């Protein structure tokens, strides 16, 4: 084994290999015994294509001139539905809904307008597609907000679009009962985000003699301003199931609609069966052919797969043994379920599970890159003390490379990663982006700071009114903890994050002196600008994270790094998409200019054609390599490779 300075190790995990061998695995669907998924391809400019799997062969469903992606809420999700062999999808470039049957070319269903669509349900009874509509007509022409509604679209005449429900600021999860005569859905109002409080409604779906589809007898089932409801679903026998955090944890419930007050908890646990609904179509449970509930849940940062018999709740959850620590996107049909499964040493994959015998297979893997395990650093879940006598969490990755070891008495540099959201969580699935660092001699700490999901509502609510404080404290305290444990070099600490994680990064570098360098990927530096110039979905998000604007404008100023550049004394790199609507590029550019005036080391890498997050392979590669080279200059080590 060679001895070399940490950071200078030669690694087989190059950025070229990462982008050439990696795809994004999106929403899963099951139809008539086949499994389908949305596949994002960085090598095709970030295009998304619906793929199918049948009899051990892959089928590319959508043609190359289509990009299956929704822009509702800007983040999208719920971009397609496949049922009875018919595919309906939202096309990114023109925002229209297309219908595709078999090998025939997709046909546009909806007219050209300023509307976006997502989260589809198919009504056999009425031949209509029920979905969320986000209308930007007046937002575009008069500067107002888009209007969101629940609509029904004729599948024979796409011009026939009827509004089923309107008036709420947001809608999601339209779900039809097995008989097709009842509809359940979620709605919520500003300033709530869906993880703060939503309402679950149900009503009778009826068509009048004139062909108008309406919802009659709408009734509020559960939820409210301070109760978050997630994923309503109908069981085969017509009961309505949902996930609620009314106990402080997202747990499963069922209700008999003949007696709405009789809401039955299915398994009270200090575990999360729900997730923050950043995108449409998220799913953590479904129903097998025998009526049993197949579900995934998170506990102490690890995912589990289980089944539950609604007819025999005394048996409780029965764990299904699968070797995955990260499970999401679960869908069920008949004797099979499919989900995203991953672990810290295994890339995320589409997994198809046979419920009759427990056997499973990986249908599609996010990366086909075969790497010797001797170069892979396994995640170690850690807990560490933070402010006010509390505990925070993270995943620690030690440097690992079969060919190298660090110099005697030296400690590795540490890269602290702050996830986006901020209401989100890091994943324990294999991240080649993290292994890129650890195989070169960096240690990495991926922090689930206060405000992260997966640890109950109280932990999630730690960030309320405290964004830019609690998250920064936890990232800094996580780094200090590793220093005191003798695992990393306290003089070579860096922090990096994207979006909200970029804000945490910039706050840590501006208001604290724990880190010597950092990198902001499309991060926020001006909270006022964000409050004034962001999209509808997040336009009131800061009310809970910071305070009401403009009433509490002073807090926005005090927590915006752009106003305190005089406190900066370290190096920062910025990576920014020039078409980003969530975090406009002018925020990064203002910060870069301020740093340049101070004469501090600064790197600014703008990307044409990129939005919030990078989808093109060449840009993903450049961002990764440029950040590494930046730290090499700051921490004064020589990379083993000349990076392009």
Coordinates of C-alpha atoms in Angstrom, one line a residue:
X1 CA 0.0 0.0 0.0
X2 CA 1.3 3.4 -1.0
X3 CA 1.6 6.2 1.5
X4 CA 0.5 9.6 0.2
X5 CA -1.1 12.8 1.5
X6 CA -4.8 12.7 2.0
X7 CA -6.6 14.1 -1.0
X8 CA -3.8 13.1 -3.4
X9 CA -4.8 9.5 -3.8
X10 CA -5.3 8.2 -7.3
X11 CA -8.9 6.9 -7.6
X12 CA -10.6 4.6 -10.1
X13 CA -13.9 6.6 -9.4
X14 CA -13.6 9.4 -11.9
X15 CA -16.2 12.0 -12.8
X16 CA -16.2 10.6 -16.4
X17 CA -17.1 7.2 -15.1
X18 CA -19.8 8.6 -12.8
X19 CA -21.6 10.6 -15.5
X20 CA -21.2 8.0 -18.2
X21 CA -22.4 5.1 -16.1
X22 CA -25.1 6.8 -14.0
X23 CA -28.8 7.4 -14.6
X24 CA -31.6 8.8 -12.4
X25 CA -34.3 6.3 -11.5
X26 CA -37.6 8.0 -11.1
X27 CA -41.2 7.1 -10.5
X28 CA -42.2 3.5 -10.7
X29 CA -45.5 2.0 -12.0
X30 CA -46.9 -1.5 -12.3
X31 CA -49.4 -2.5 -15.0
X32 CA -50.5 -5.9 -16.0
X33 CA -47.5 -7.7 -14.5
X34 CA -44.9 -5.3 -16.0
X35 CA -42.8 -2.8 -14.2
X36 CA -42.2 0.7 -15.6
X37 CA -40.1 3.6 -14.4
X38 CA -39.0 7.1 -15.4
X39 CA -35.3 7.1 -16.3
X40 CA -33.2 10.4 -16.3
X41 CA -30.2 10.3 -18.6
X42 CA -27.4 12.9 -18.0
X43 CA -25.7 11.8 -21.3
X44 CA -28.9 12.8 -23.2
X45 CA -29.0 16.3 -21.8
X46 CA -31.0 15.2 -18.8
X47 CA -33.9 13.8 -20.9
X48 CA -36.4 11.6 -19.0
X49 CA -37.8 8.5 -20.7
X50 CA -40.3 5.9 -19.6
X51 CA -38.8 2.4 -19.6
X52 CA -40.5 -0.9 -19.2
X53 CA -39.3 -4.4 -18.2
X54 CA -40.8 -7.6 -19.5
X55 CA -39.5 -11.1 -19.6
X56 CA -35.9 -10.0 -18.8
X57 CA -35.8 -7.4 -21.6
X58 CA -36.0 -3.6 -21.5
X59 CA -38.4 -1.6 -23.6
X60 CA -37.9 2.1 -24.2
X61 CA -41.4 3.4 -24.3
X62 CA -41.3 7.1 -25.1
X63 CA -39.5 8.3 -28.3
X64 CA -36.4 10.4 -28.3
X65 CA -38.2 13.7 -29.1
X66 CA -40.1 13.5 -25.8
X67 CA -38.9 14.4 -22.3
X68 CA -41.3 13.0 -19.6
X69 CA -41.2 15.6 -16.8
X70 CA -43.7 17.8 -15.1
X71 CA -43.1 21.4 -14.0
X72 CA -46.0 21.7 -11.5
X73 CA -44.6 23.3 -8.3
X74 CA -41.4 23.6 -10.4
X75 CA -40.2 20.3 -8.9
X76 CA -42.7 18.2 -10.7
X77 CA -43.2 14.5 -10.0
X78 CA -46.4 12.5 -10.9
X79 CA -45.4 13.1 -14.5
X80 CA -47.0 9.9 -16.0
X81 CA -49.6 7.2 -15.6
X82 CA -49.7 3.9 -17.2
X83 CA -52.9 1.8 -16.9
X84 CA -54.4 -0.9 -19.1
X85 CA -51.5 -0.5 -21.5
X86 CA -52.2 3.2 -22.1
X87 CA -49.5 5.8 -21.2
X88 CA -50.3 9.4 -20.3
X89 CA -47.4 11.7 -19.6
X90 CA -46.4 15.4 -19.3
X91 CA -43.9 16.5 -21.9
X92 CA -41.3 18.9 -20.5
X93 CA -40.7 21.2 -23.6
X94 CA -44.4 22.1 -24.3
X95 CA -46.0 21.1 -20.9
X96 CA -48.7 19.2 -22.8
X97 CA -50.2 15.9 -21.8
X98 CA -49.6 13.1 -24.3
X99 CA -51.3 9.7 -24.8
X100 CA -49.4 6.8 -26.1
X101 CA -50.9 3.3 -26.8
X102 CA -48.5 0.4 -27.6
X103 CA -45.9 1.2 -30.2
X104 CA -47.9 4.1 -31.7
X105 CA -46.4 7.5 -31.6
X106 CA -47.6 9.7 -28.7
X107 CA -50.5 12.0 -29.5
X108 CA -51.0 15.3 -27.7
X109 CA -54.1 15.4 -25.6
X110 CA -54.3 18.9 -24.1
X111 CA -54.4 22.1 -26.1
X112 CA -51.6 24.6 -26.2
X113 CA -52.0 26.9 -23.2
X114 CA -50.2 28.2 -20.1
X115 CA -51.1 25.1 -18.0
X116 CA -49.0 22.4 -16.4
X117 CA -50.3 19.0 -15.3
X118 CA -49.3 16.3 -12.9
X119 CA -50.4 13.5 -10.6
X120 CA -52.8 11.5 -12.8
X121 CA -55.6 9.2 -12.1
X122 CA -57.7 7.4 -14.7
X123 CA -61.5 7.3 -14.5
X124 CA -62.8 4.3 -16.4
X125 CA -66.3 5.2 -15.5
X126 CA -66.2 8.6 -17.3
X127 CA -63.2 8.2 -19.7
X128 CA -61.4 11.1 -18.1
X129 CA -57.9 11.8 -16.8
X130 CA -58.1 13.4 -13.3
X131 CA -55.1 15.4 -12.3
X132 CA -53.6 18.6 -10.9
X133 CA -53.6 21.7 -13.1
X134 CA -51.4 24.6 -12.5
X135 CA -52.5 27.6 -14.6
X136 CA -49.8 30.3 -15.3
X137 CA -52.0 32.5 -17.5
X138 CA -52.4 35.4 -15.1
X139 CA -49.1 34.7 -13.4
X140 CA -47.4 35.3 -16.8
X141 CA -49.4 38.3 -17.9
X142 CA -50.1 40.1 -14.6
X143 CA -47.4 39.1 -12.2
X144 CA -49.8 37.1 -10.0
X145 CA -49.5 33.6 -8.7
X146 CA -50.5 30.6 -10.7
X147 CA -53.8 29.0 -9.8
X148 CA -54.0 25.4 -8.9
X149 CA -57.0 23.1 -9.3
X150 CA -58.2 19.6 -9.6
X151 CA -59.4 18.9 -13.1
X152 CA -60.9 16.2 -15.3
X153 CA -59.7 15.9 -18.9
X154 CA -61.6 14.0 -21.5
X155 CA -59.4 11.4 -23.2
X156 CA -61.3 11.6 -26.4
X157 CA -61.4 15.4 -26.6
X158 CA -58.5 17.1 -24.7
X159 CA -60.1 20.5 -25.1
X160 CA -62.8 19.3 -22.7
X161 CA -61.2 20.2 -19.3
X162 CA -63.5 20.5 -16.4
X163 CA -62.6 21.9 -13.0
X164 CA -63.6 19.5 -10.1
X165 CA -62.1 21.5 -7.2
X166 CA -60.7 25.0 -6.9
X167 CA -60.1 27.6 -4.2
X168 CA -57.3 26.1 -2.2
X169 CA -53.8 27.2 -2.9
X170 CA -52.6 23.7 -3.6
X171 CA -53.9 20.2 -4.5
X172 CA -52.4 16.8 -4.7
X173 CA -53.0 13.0 -4.8
X174 CA -56.3 12.6 -6.5
X175 CA -57.2 8.9 -5.9
X176 CA -60.3 7.0 -7.2
X177 CA -62.1 4.4 -5.2
X178 CA -62.1 0.8 -6.7
X179 CA -65.6 1.4 -8.0
X180 CA -64.6 4.8 -9.5
X181 CA -67.5 6.6 -7.8
X182 CA -65.6 8.4 -5.1
X183 CA -62.5 10.6 -5.2
X184 CA -60.1 11.4 -2.4
X185 CA -57.6 14.2 -2.6
X186 CA -55.3 16.5 -0.6
X187 CA -55.3 20.3 -0.4
X188 CA -53.5 22.9 1.6
X189 CA -53.2 26.7 1.9
X190 CA -50.5 29.2 2.2
X191 CA -48.4 29.6 4.3
X192 CA -48.2 25.8 4.9
X193 CA -46.0 23.4 3.1
X194 CA -47.5 19.9 2.7
X195 CA -45.4 18.6 5.7
X196 CA -46.8 21.4 7.9
X197 CA -50.5 20.7 7.4
X198 CA -52.8 19.4 4.7
X199 CA -56.5 18.3 4.5
X200 CA -57.8 15.0 3.2
X201 CA -61.1 15.3 1.4
X202 CA -63.4 12.7 -0.2
X203 CA -66.5 13.2 -2.3
X204 CA -68.8 11.4 -4.7
X205 CA -67.8 11.6 -8.4
X206 CA -70.9 12.1 -10.5
X207 CA -71.7 13.1 -14.1
X208 CA -74.7 15.3 -14.8
X209 CA -77.0 14.8 -17.7
X210 CA -75.2 17.5 -19.7
X211 CA -71.9 15.6 -19.3
X212 CA -70.4 17.7 -16.6
X213 CA -68.4 15.8 -14.0
X214 CA -68.7 17.1 -10.5
X215 CA -67.8 16.2 -6.9
X216 CA -70.8 16.0 -4.7
X217 CA -71.0 15.8 -0.9
X218 CA -67.3 16.7 -0.3
X219 CA -66.3 15.8 3.3
X220 CA -63.2 16.6 5.3
X221 CA -61.8 13.3 6.5
X222 CA -58.6 14.3 8.4
X223 CA -55.9 16.9 8.6
X224 CA -55.8 20.6 9.2
X225 CA -53.3 23.4 9.6
X226 CA -51.0 21.5 12.0
X227 CA -51.6 17.9 10.8
X228 CA -49.8 16.6 7.7
X229 CA -51.5 14.0 5.6
X230 CA -49.6 11.9 3.1
X231 CA -50.6 9.5 0.3
X232 CA -54.3 8.7 0.5
X233 CA -55.0 5.3 -1.1
X234 CA -58.1 3.1 -1.4
X235 CA -57.9 -0.5 -0.4
X236 CA -59.4 -3.2 -2.6
X237 CA -62.4 -3.4 -0.3
X238 CA -63.1 0.3 -0.5
X239 CA -61.6 1.7 2.7
X240 CA -59.6 4.8 2.6
X241 CA -56.0 4.7 4.0
X242 CA -53.6 7.5 4.6
X243 CA -50.6 8.6 6.6
X244 CA -50.8 11.2 9.3
X245 CA -48.4 12.8 11.7
X246 CA -51.0 13.5 14.3
X247 CA -49.0 11.6 17.0
X248 CA -45.7 13.3 16.1
X249 CA -44.8 10.5 13.6
X250 CA -46.1 9.8 10.2
X251 CA -48.1 6.6 10.8
X252 CA -50.7 4.6 8.9
X253 CA -54.4 5.0 9.4
X254 CA -57.6 3.7 7.8
X255 CA -61.2 5.1 7.8
X256 CA -64.5 3.6 7.0
X257 CA -66.3 6.3 5.1
X258 CA -69.7 5.3 6.5
X259 CA -68.4 6.6 9.8
X260 CA -65.8 9.3 9.3
X261 CA -65.1 9.8 12.9
X262 CA -63.9 6.2 13.2
X263 CA -60.2 6.7 12.1
X264 CA -58.2 3.6 13.0
X265 CA -54.5 3.7 13.7
X266 CA -52.9 0.6 12.1
X267 CA -49.5 0.6 13.8
X268 CA -48.5 3.3 16.2
X269 CA -44.7 3.6 16.0
X270 CA -41.9 6.0 16.5
X271 CA -41.2 5.6 12.8
X272 CA -41.9 7.6 9.6
X273 CA -44.3 6.0 7.0
X274 CA -44.5 9.4 5.3
X275 CA -42.1 11.7 3.5
X276 CA -42.0 15.4 2.7
X277 CA -44.0 15.9 -0.5
X278 CA -41.5 17.9 -2.5
X279 CA -42.8 16.2 -5.7
X280 CA -46.1 14.5 -6.7
X281 CA -46.7 10.8 -6.7
X282 CA -44.6 9.8 -3.7
X283 CA -45.5 6.4 -2.2
X284 CA -44.5 4.4 0.8
X285 CA -47.2 1.7 0.8
X286 CA -49.6 -0.2 -1.4
X287 CA -51.9 -3.3 -1.4
X288 CA -51.1 -6.8 -2.4
X289 CA -53.6 -9.0 -4.2
X290 CA -54.6 -10.6 -0.9
X291 CA -55.4 -7.2 0.6
X292 CA -52.4 -7.0 2.9
X293 CA -50.6 -3.7 3.2
X294 CA -47.0 -3.7 1.9
X295 CA -45.2 -0.7 3.4
X296 CA -41.8 1.0 3.9
X297 CA -40.9 3.1 6.8
X298 CA -37.8 4.9 8.2
X299 CA -36.5 4.6 11.7
X300 CA -33.2 6.0 13.0
X301 CA -32.1 6.8 9.5
X302 CA -32.7 3.3 8.1
X303 CA -35.5 2.1 5.8
X304 CA -37.5 -1.1 6.4
X305 CA -39.9 -3.1 4.2
X306 CA -42.9 -4.8 6.0
X307 CA -46.3 -6.2 5.5
X308 CA -49.4 -5.6 7.7
X309 CA -52.7 -7.6 7.7
X310 CA -55.6 -5.2 8.2
X311 CA -57.7 -8.2 9.3
X312 CA -55.3 -9.1 12.1
X313 CA -53.6 -6.0 13.4
X314 CA -52.6 -7.8 16.6
X315 CA -49.8 -9.5 14.6
X316 CA -48.3 -6.0 13.9
X317 CA -45.8 -5.3 11.2
X318 CA -44.0 -8.3 9.8
X319 CA -40.6 -7.3 8.4
X320 CA -39.8 -8.4 4.9
X321 CA -36.1 -9.4 4.7
X322 CA -34.4 -7.4 2.0
X323 CA -30.8 -6.1 2.0
X324 CA -31.6 -2.4 1.4
X325 CA -31.2 0.4 3.9
X326 CA -32.9 3.0 1.7
X327 CA -36.4 2.2 0.3
X328 CA -38.7 4.5 -1.5
X329 CA -41.3 4.8 -4.3
X330 CA -43.1 1.6 -3.4
X331 CA -45.8 0.4 -5.7
X332 CA -47.8 -2.9 -5.5
X333 CA -50.0 -4.9 -7.8
X334 CA -51.1 -8.5 -7.4
X335 CA -48.3 -10.7 -6.1
X336 CA -45.5 -8.2 -6.7
X337 CA -44.2 -4.9 -5.5
X338 CA -41.5 -2.7 -6.9
X339 CA -39.4 0.0 -5.2
X340 CA -36.2 2.0 -5.2
X341 CA -33.7 0.0 -3.0
X342 CA -30.2 1.0 -2.1
X343 CA -27.5 0.7 0.5
X344 CA -24.3 2.6 1.3
X345 CA -22.2 0.1 -0.7
X346 CA -24.8 -0.6 -3.4
X347 CA -26.2 1.8 -6.0
X348 CA -29.9 2.5 -5.9
X349 CA -31.9 0.1 -8.1
X350 CA -35.5 -0.6 -9.3
X351 CA -36.2 -3.8 -7.3
X352 CA -39.1 -6.2 -8.1
X353 CA -40.2 -8.4 -5.2
X354 CA -42.3 -11.5 -5.6
X355 CA -44.6 -11.5 -2.5
X356 CA -45.4 -15.1 -2.8
X357 CA -41.9 -16.4 -2.0
X358 CA -39.9 -13.3 -1.0
X359 CA -37.5 -13.5 -3.9
X360 CA -36.4 -10.2 -5.5
X361 CA -34.4 -9.0 -8.5
X362 CA -32.8 -5.8 -9.5
X363 CA -34.6 -4.7 -12.7
X364 CA -32.5 -1.6 -13.3
X365 CA -29.5 -0.2 -11.5
X366 CA -28.7 3.6 -11.2
X367 CA -25.1 2.9 -12.1
X368 CA -23.6 -0.1 -13.9
X369 CA -20.1 0.9 -12.8
X370 CA -18.5 -2.1 -11.2
X371 CA -16.1 -0.9 -8.5
X372 CA -14.0 -3.1 -6.2
X373 CA -15.5 -2.9 -2.7
X374 CA -12.0 -2.2 -1.5
X375 CA -12.5 1.4 -2.8
X376 CA -16.0 1.9 -1.3
X377 CA -16.5 3.6 2.0
X378 CA -19.5 2.3 3.9
X379 CA -21.8 4.8 5.7
X380 CA -21.6 4.9 9.5
X381 CA -24.7 6.3 11.2
X382 CA -23.5 8.7 13.9
X383 CA -25.2 10.8 16.6
X384 CA -23.4 13.8 18.1
X385 CA -24.2 16.5 20.7
X386 CA -25.4 19.8 19.4
X387 CA -26.8 23.1 20.9
X388 CA -29.2 23.1 23.9
X389 CA -28.2 19.6 25.1
X390 CA -29.8 18.1 22.0
X391 CA -28.6 15.4 19.6
X392 CA -28.2 15.5 15.8
X393 CA -27.5 12.8 13.3
X394 CA -25.5 12.1 10.2
X395 CA -23.7 9.5 8.0
X396 CA -19.9 9.4 8.2
X397 CA -17.7 8.1 5.5
X398 CA -14.1 7.5 6.2
X399 CA -11.4 7.7 3.5
X400 CA -11.0 4.4 1.8
X401 CA -8.7 3.3 -1.1
X402 CA -7.2 -0.1 -1.5
X403 CA -4.0 1.3 -2.9
X404 CA -3.3 4.2 -0.5
X405 CA -3.0 5.1 3.2
X406 CA -2.5 8.5 4.7
X407 CA 0.8 9.8 6.0
X408 CA 1.8 9.0 9.6
X409 CA 0.2 11.2 12.2
X410 CA -1.9 13.0 9.5
X411 CA -5.6 13.3 9.6
X412 CA -7.9 13.5 6.5
X413 CA -9.6 16.7 5.4
X414 CA -13.4 16.6 6.0
X415 CA -16.1 17.6 3.6
X416 CA -19.4 18.3 5.4
X417 CA -22.4 17.9 3.1
X418 CA -25.6 19.8 3.9
X419 CA -28.6 18.4 2.1
X420 CA -31.2 20.5 0.3
X421 CA -34.8 21.1 1.2
X422 CA -34.2 22.0 4.0
X423 CA -37.1 19.7 4.9
X424 CA -35.6 16.6 3.5
X425 CA -33.0 14.0 4.5
X426 CA -29.8 12.5 3.2
X427 CA -30.0 8.9 1.8
X428 CA -27.9 5.9 2.8
X429 CA -27.9 4.6 -0.8
X430 CA -24.5 4.4 -2.5
X431 CA -23.5 7.8 -3.8
X432 CA -20.6 7.7 -6.3
X433 CA -20.4 11.4 -5.7
X434 CA -19.4 10.8 -2.1
X435 CA -17.1 7.9 -3.0
X436 CA -15.4 10.2 -5.5
X437 CA -14.2 12.1 -2.4
X438 CA -13.5 9.3 0.0
X439 CA -11.5 7.3 -2.5
X440 CA -9.2 10.4 -2.9
X441 CA -8.6 10.6 0.8
X442 CA -11.3 12.9 2.1
X443 CA -13.6 12.0 5.0
X444 CA -17.3 13.0 4.4
X445 CA -20.0 13.8 6.9
X446 CA -23.5 13.9 5.4
X447 CA -25.6 15.7 8.1
X448 CA -29.2 15.2 8.9
X449 CA -29.4 18.5 10.8
X450 CA -32.4 19.6 12.9
X451 CA -35.3 20.1 10.5
X452 CA -34.5 16.9 8.6
X453 CA -37.2 14.3 8.1
X454 CA -37.0 10.7 9.3
X455 CA -36.8 11.5 13.1
X456 CA -40.4 12.6 13.9
X457 CA -42.2 15.9 13.7
X458 CA -40.5 17.5 16.8
X459 CA -37.1 17.0 15.1
X460 CA -38.5 18.3 11.8
X461 CA -39.9 21.4 13.6
X462 CA -36.5 22.3 15.2
X463 CA -35.9 24.5 12.2
X464 CA -39.0 26.6 12.5
X465 CA -37.9 30.1 12.9
X466 CA -34.3 28.9 13.1
X467 CA -33.2 28.3 9.5
X468 CA -29.6 29.5 9.2
X469 CA -29.0 28.8 12.9
X470 CA -30.0 25.2 13.9
X471 CA -28.8 23.7 10.6
X472 CA -25.5 25.6 10.8
X473 CA -25.0 24.6 14.4
X474 CA -25.5 21.0 13.6
X475 CA -23.1 21.0 10.6
X476 CA -20.5 22.7 12.7
X477 CA -21.0 20.5 15.7
X478 CA -20.8 17.4 13.6
X479 CA -17.5 18.5 12.2
X480 CA -16.2 19.3 15.7
X481 CA -17.3 16.0 17.0
X482 CA -15.3 14.2 14.4
X483 CA -12.3 16.4 15.2
X484 CA -12.5 15.5 18.9
X485 CA -12.8 11.8 18.0
X486 CA -9.5 12.1 16.2
X487 CA -11.0 11.2 12.8
X488 CA -10.4 14.3 10.8
X489 CA -8.1 17.3 10.5
X490 CA -9.6 20.3 12.3
X491 CA -7.6 22.7 10.1
X492 CA -9.0 21.3 6.9
X493 CA -12.7 21.4 7.2
X494 CA -14.9 22.2 4.2
X495 CA -18.7 22.4 3.8
X496 CA -20.8 22.0 0.6
X497 CA -24.4 21.9 -0.2
X498 CA -27.0 22.5 -2.9
X499 CA -30.1 24.8 -2.9
X500 CA -31.1 25.1 0.8
X501 CA -27.9 23.2 1.6
X502 CA -26.1 25.9 -0.2
X503 CA -27.7 28.4 2.1
X504 CA -26.6 26.5 5.1
X505 CA -23.1 26.4 3.6
X506 CA -23.0 30.1 3.0
X507 CA -24.3 30.9 6.5
X508 CA -21.6 28.6 8.0
X509 CA -18.9 30.3 6.0
X510 CA -20.2 33.8 6.7
X511 CA -21.3 33.7 10.4
X512 CA -18.9 31.0 11.7
X513 CA -15.2 30.3 11.5
X514 CA -15.3 26.5 11.7
X515 CA -14.7 25.9 8.0
X516 CA -11.8 27.0 5.9
X517 CA -13.5 26.5 2.5
X518 CA -16.9 25.6 1.0
X519 CA -18.9 25.2 -2.1
X520 CA -22.4 26.5 -2.9
X521 CA -24.4 24.7 -5.6
X522 CA -27.3 26.9 -6.6
X523 CA -27.4 28.1 -3.0
X524 CA -29.3 31.0 -1.4
X525 CA -27.4 34.0 -0.1
X526 CA -30.2 36.7 0.0
X527 CA -33.4 35.6 1.8
X528 CA -35.2 38.8 0.9
X529 CA -34.6 38.2 -2.8
X530 CA -35.8 34.7 -2.3
X531 CA -39.0 35.8 -0.6
X532 CA -39.7 38.3 -3.4
X533 CA -38.6 36.2 -6.4
X534 CA -39.4 32.6 -6.1
X535 CA -42.2 30.3 -7.3
X536 CA -45.6 29.8 -5.8
X537 CA -45.0 26.4 -4.0
X538 CA -42.2 27.9 -1.9
X539 CA -43.4 31.5 -1.8
X540 CA -44.5 31.3 1.8
X541 CA -42.0 28.5 2.9
X542 CA -39.9 31.1 4.7
X543 CA -42.8 32.2 6.9
X544 CA -42.1 29.2 9.0
X545 CA -38.4 28.9 8.5
X546 CA -37.6 32.6 9.1
X547 CA -40.7 34.7 9.8
X548 CA -43.4 36.7 8.0
X549 CA -42.2 39.0 5.3
X550 CA -42.1 42.0 5.1
X551 CA -43.2 42.2 8.8
X552 CA -40.0 40.6 10.0
X553 CA -37.8 41.9 7.3
X554 CA -35.0 42.6 9.8
X555 CA -34.6 38.9 10.5
X556 CA -34.3 38.2 6.7
X557 CA -31.5 40.7 6.5
X558 CA -29.7 39.4 9.6
X559 CA -29.6 35.9 8.3
X560 CA -28.6 36.7 4.7
X561 CA -24.9 36.1 4.0
X562 CA -24.9 38.7 1.2
X563 CA -25.2 41.5 3.8
X564 CA -22.3 40.3 5.8
X565 CA -19.5 39.7 3.4
X566 CA -17.2 41.7 5.6
X567 CA -17.2 38.6 7.9
X568 CA -16.0 36.3 5.3
X569 CA -12.4 35.1 5.5
X570 CA -12.4 31.9 3.6
X571 CA -12.6 30.5 0.0
X572 CA -15.9 29.8 -1.6
X573 CA -16.9 28.1 -5.0
X574 CA -20.2 28.8 -6.6
X575 CA -22.0 26.5 -9.2
X576 CA -25.2 27.9 -10.7
X577 CA -27.7 27.1 -13.4
X578 CA -28.6 30.2 -15.4
X579 CA -32.2 29.2 -15.9
X580 CA -32.9 28.5 -12.2
X581 CA -36.3 29.8 -11.1
X582 CA -36.0 28.5 -7.5
X583 CA -32.8 30.3 -6.8
X584 CA -32.1 32.9 -9.5
X585 CA -28.5 33.2 -10.6
X586 CA -28.2 36.9 -9.6
X587 CA -27.9 35.8 -6.0
X588 CA -24.7 33.8 -6.6
X589 CA -23.4 36.6 -8.8
X590 CA -23.9 39.2 -6.0
X591 CA -22.0 37.1 -3.6
X592 CA -19.1 36.4 -6.1
X593 CA -18.7 40.1 -6.7
X594 CA -18.5 40.9 -3.0
X595 CA -15.9 38.2 -2.5
X596 CA -13.8 39.4 -5.5
X597 CA -13.8 42.9 -4.0
X598 CA -12.4 41.5 -0.8
X599 CA -9.7 39.6 -2.6
X600 CA -10.7 36.3 -1.3
X601 CA -10.3 33.0 -3.3
X602 CA -13.5 32.6 -5.2
X603 CA -14.7 30.4 -8.1
X604 CA -17.9 31.0 -10.1
X605 CA -19.0 28.3 -12.6
X606 CA -22.3 29.2 -14.4
X607 CA -24.1 26.6 -16.5
X608 CA -26.2 27.5 -19.6
X609 CA -29.5 25.6 -19.9
X610 CA -29.5 24.3 -16.4
X611 CA -32.3 24.9 -13.9
X612 CA -32.4 24.0 -10.2
X613 CA -30.0 21.1 -10.1
X614 CA -27.7 19.9 -12.8
X615 CA -28.9 17.3 -15.3
X616 CA -26.4 17.4 -18.1
X617 CA -23.4 15.0 -17.8
X618 CA -20.8 17.6 -18.8
X619 CA -22.0 20.0 -16.1
X620 CA -22.2 17.4 -13.4
X621 CA -18.7 16.4 -14.3
X622 CA -17.4 19.9 -14.3
X623 CA -19.0 20.8 -11.0
X624 CA -17.5 17.8 -9.3
X625 CA -14.0 18.2 -10.6
X626 CA -13.9 21.9 -10.2
X627 CA -14.9 21.7 -6.5
X628 CA -12.2 19.1 -5.9
X629 CA -9.5 21.2 -7.7
X630 CA -10.6 24.2 -5.7
X631 CA -10.1 22.4 -2.4
X632 CA -6.7 21.1 -3.6
X633 CA -5.6 24.7 -4.0
X634 CA -6.9 25.8 -0.6
X635 CA -5.7 22.7 1.4
X636 CA -2.5 22.6 -0.6
X637 CA -2.4 19.1 -1.9
X638 CA -1.7 17.9 -5.4
X639 CA -4.4 15.8 -7.1
X640 CA -3.2 12.5 -8.5
X641 CA -4.9 13.3 -11.9
X642 CA -5.0 16.3 -14.1
X643 CA -8.8 17.1 -14.1
X644 CA -10.6 18.6 -17.1

